[in-house]
Tab-separated table of C-alpha atoms in Angstrom:
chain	number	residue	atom	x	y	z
P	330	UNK	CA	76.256	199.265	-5.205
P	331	UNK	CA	78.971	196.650	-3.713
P	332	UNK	CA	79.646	195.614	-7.066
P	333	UNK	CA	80.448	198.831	-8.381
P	334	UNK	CA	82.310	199.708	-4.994
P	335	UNK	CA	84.187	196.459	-5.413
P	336	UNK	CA	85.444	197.413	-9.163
P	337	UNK	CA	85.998	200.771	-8.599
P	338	UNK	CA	88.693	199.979	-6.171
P	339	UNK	CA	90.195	197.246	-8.260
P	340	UNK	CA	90.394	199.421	-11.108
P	341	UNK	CA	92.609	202.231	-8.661
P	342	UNK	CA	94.081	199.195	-6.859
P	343	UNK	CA	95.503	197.898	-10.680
P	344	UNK	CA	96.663	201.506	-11.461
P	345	UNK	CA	98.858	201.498	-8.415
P	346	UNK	CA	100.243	198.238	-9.173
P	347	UNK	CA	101.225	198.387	-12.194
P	348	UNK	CA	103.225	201.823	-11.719
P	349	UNK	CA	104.786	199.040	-8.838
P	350	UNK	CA	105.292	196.693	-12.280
P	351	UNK	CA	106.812	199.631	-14.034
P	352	UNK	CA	109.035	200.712	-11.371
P	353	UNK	CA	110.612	197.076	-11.679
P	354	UNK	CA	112.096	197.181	-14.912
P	355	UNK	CA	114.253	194.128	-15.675
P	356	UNK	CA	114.833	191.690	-12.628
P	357	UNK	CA	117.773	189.883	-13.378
P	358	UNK	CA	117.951	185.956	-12.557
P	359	UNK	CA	121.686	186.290	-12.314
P	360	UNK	CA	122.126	188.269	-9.444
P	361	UNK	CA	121.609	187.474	-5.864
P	362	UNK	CA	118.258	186.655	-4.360
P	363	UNK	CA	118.899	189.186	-1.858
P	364	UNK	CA	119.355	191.340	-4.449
P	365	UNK	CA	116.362	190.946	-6.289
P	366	UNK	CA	114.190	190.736	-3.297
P	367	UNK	CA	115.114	194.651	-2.341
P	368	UNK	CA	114.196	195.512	-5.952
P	369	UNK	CA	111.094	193.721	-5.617
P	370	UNK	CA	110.761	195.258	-2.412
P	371	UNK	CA	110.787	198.995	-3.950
P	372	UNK	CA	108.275	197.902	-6.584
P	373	UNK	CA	105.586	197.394	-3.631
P	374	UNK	CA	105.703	201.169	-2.401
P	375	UNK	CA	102.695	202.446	-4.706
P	376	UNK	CA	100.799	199.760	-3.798
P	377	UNK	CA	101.544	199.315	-0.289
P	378	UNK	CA	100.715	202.907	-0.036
P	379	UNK	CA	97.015	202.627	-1.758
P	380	UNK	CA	96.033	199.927	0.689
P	381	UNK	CA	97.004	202.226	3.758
P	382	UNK	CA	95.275	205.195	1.961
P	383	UNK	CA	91.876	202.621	1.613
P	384	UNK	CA	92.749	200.594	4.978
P	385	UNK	CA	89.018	200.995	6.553
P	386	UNK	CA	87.468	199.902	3.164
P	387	UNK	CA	89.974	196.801	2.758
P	388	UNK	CA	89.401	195.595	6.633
P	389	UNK	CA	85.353	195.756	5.738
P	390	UNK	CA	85.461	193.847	2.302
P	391	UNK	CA	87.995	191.681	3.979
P	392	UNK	CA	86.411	191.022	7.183
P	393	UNK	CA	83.912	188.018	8.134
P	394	UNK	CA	81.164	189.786	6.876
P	395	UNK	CA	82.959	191.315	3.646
P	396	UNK	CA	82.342	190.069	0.415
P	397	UNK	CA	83.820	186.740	-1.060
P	398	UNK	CA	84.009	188.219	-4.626
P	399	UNK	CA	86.437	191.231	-3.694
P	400	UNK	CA	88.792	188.313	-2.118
P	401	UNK	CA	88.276	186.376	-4.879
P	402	UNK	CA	89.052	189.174	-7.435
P	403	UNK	CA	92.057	190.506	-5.434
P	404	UNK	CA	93.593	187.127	-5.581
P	405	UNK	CA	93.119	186.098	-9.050
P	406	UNK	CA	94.510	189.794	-9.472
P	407	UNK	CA	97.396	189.422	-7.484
P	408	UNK	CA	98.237	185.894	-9.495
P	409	UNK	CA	98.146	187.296	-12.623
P	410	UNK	CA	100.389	190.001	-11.546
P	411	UNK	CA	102.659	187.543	-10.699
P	412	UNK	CA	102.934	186.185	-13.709
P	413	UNK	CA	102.775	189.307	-15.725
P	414	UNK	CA	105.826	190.602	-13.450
P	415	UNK	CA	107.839	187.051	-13.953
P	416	UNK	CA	107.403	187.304	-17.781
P	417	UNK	CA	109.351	190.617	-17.876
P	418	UNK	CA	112.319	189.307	-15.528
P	419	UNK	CA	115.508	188.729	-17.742
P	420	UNK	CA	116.279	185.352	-18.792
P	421	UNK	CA	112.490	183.990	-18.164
P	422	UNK	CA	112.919	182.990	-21.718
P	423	UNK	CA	115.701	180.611	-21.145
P	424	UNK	CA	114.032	178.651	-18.001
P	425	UNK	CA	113.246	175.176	-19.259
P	426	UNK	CA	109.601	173.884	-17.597
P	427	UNK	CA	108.424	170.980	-17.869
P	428	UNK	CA	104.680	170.549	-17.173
P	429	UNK	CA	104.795	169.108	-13.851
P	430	UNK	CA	107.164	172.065	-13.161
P	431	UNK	CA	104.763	175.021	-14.496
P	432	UNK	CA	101.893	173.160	-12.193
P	433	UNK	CA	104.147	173.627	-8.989
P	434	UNK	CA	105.028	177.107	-9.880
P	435	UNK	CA	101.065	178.028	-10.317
P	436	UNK	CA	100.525	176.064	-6.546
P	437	UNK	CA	103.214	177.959	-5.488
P	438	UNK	CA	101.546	181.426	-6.434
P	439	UNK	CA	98.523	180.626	-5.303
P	440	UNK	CA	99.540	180.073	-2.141
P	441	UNK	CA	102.091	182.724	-1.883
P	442	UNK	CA	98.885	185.076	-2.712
P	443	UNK	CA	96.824	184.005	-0.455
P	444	UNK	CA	99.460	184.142	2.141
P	445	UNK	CA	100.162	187.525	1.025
P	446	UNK	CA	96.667	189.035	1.163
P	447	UNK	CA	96.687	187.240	4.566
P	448	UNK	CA	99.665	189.407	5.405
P	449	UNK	CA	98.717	192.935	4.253
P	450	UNK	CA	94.822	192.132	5.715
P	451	UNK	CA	96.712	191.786	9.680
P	452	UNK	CA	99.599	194.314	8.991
P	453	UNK	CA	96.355	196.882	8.237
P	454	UNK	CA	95.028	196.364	11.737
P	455	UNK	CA	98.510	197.451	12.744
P	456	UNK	CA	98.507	200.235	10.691
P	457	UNK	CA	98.240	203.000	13.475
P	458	UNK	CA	101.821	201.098	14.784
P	459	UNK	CA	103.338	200.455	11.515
P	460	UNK	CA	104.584	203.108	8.594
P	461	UNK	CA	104.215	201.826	5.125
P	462	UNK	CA	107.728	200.872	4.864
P	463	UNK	CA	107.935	198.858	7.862
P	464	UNK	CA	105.270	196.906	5.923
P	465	UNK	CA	107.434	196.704	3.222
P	466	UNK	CA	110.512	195.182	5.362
P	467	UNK	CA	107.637	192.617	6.811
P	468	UNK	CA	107.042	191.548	2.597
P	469	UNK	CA	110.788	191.355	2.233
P	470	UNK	CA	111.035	188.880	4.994
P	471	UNK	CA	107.938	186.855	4.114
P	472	UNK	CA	109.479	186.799	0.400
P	473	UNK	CA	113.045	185.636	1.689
P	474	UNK	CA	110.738	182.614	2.681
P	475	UNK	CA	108.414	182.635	0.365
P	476	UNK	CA	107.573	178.950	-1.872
P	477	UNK	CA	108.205	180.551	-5.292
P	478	UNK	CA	112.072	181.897	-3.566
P	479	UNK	CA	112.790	178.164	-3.316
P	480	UNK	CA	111.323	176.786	-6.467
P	481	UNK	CA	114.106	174.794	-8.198
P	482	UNK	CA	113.520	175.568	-11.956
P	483	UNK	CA	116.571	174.866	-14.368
P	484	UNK	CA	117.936	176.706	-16.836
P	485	UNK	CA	118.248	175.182	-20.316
């Protein structure tokens, strides 16, 4: 019954992201980070939203006595969203990685994942304080400082 619970929500959880994913369109490298941090910013409302709309059943699988597989699946889910969303940015084609480079870009989402899930699991408990867009301005800050923000990747 947790099982099916568990995918169940993933399944919604992966609708609502990837209307987020659609909502990005084409990042562009060239402009400003600031820039592209607000547009990633607006691509986090559909999901943002879901989580408040399934708060109480993210706190329990979550908790101390939730279930290691849901973490476990919402992280590997948020990584390869990551990557999914990086392959459609403009000019991802023309960044030159070496392999030593690709492994500190894969720590570097990993841990920005983690840290993320960390995030949204505290900013649920303030939920009752905090309107899904002040959420959203707590991401864009936690981005601005994010590892993968200050990955130095070259351009061919």
């Amino acid at each position: 019954m947790l099982r099916d619970t568990e995918d169940s929500f993933i399944a919604e959880y992966l609708k609502n992201v990837e209307k987020d994913r659609d909502s990005l369109g084409d990042l562009d490298l060239d402009v400003p980070f600031e820039d592209q941090l607000e547009t990633i910013l607006n691509a986090t409302k559909n999901t943002i939203e879901f989580c408040y709309a399934h708060k109480k059943e993210i706190q329990l699988l979550l908790s101390d006595n939730g279930d290691t597989r849901f973490y476990n699946m919402i992280f590997h889910t948020g990584c390869e969203e990551i990557m999914k969303r990086m392959s459609q940015m403009k000019h991802i084609d023309e960044l030159k990685m070496d392999e030593k480079d690709q492994m500190r870009m894969m720590i570097s989402v990993q841990v920005f994942v983690h840290s993320i899930i960390g995030m949204v699991r505290v900013l649920l408990e303030c939920s009752d304080r905090l309107a899904p867009y002040d959420v959203r301005q707590s991401i864009l800050t936690f981005l601005r400082e994010s590892p993968i923000a200050s990955m130095n990747i070259n351009k061919k």
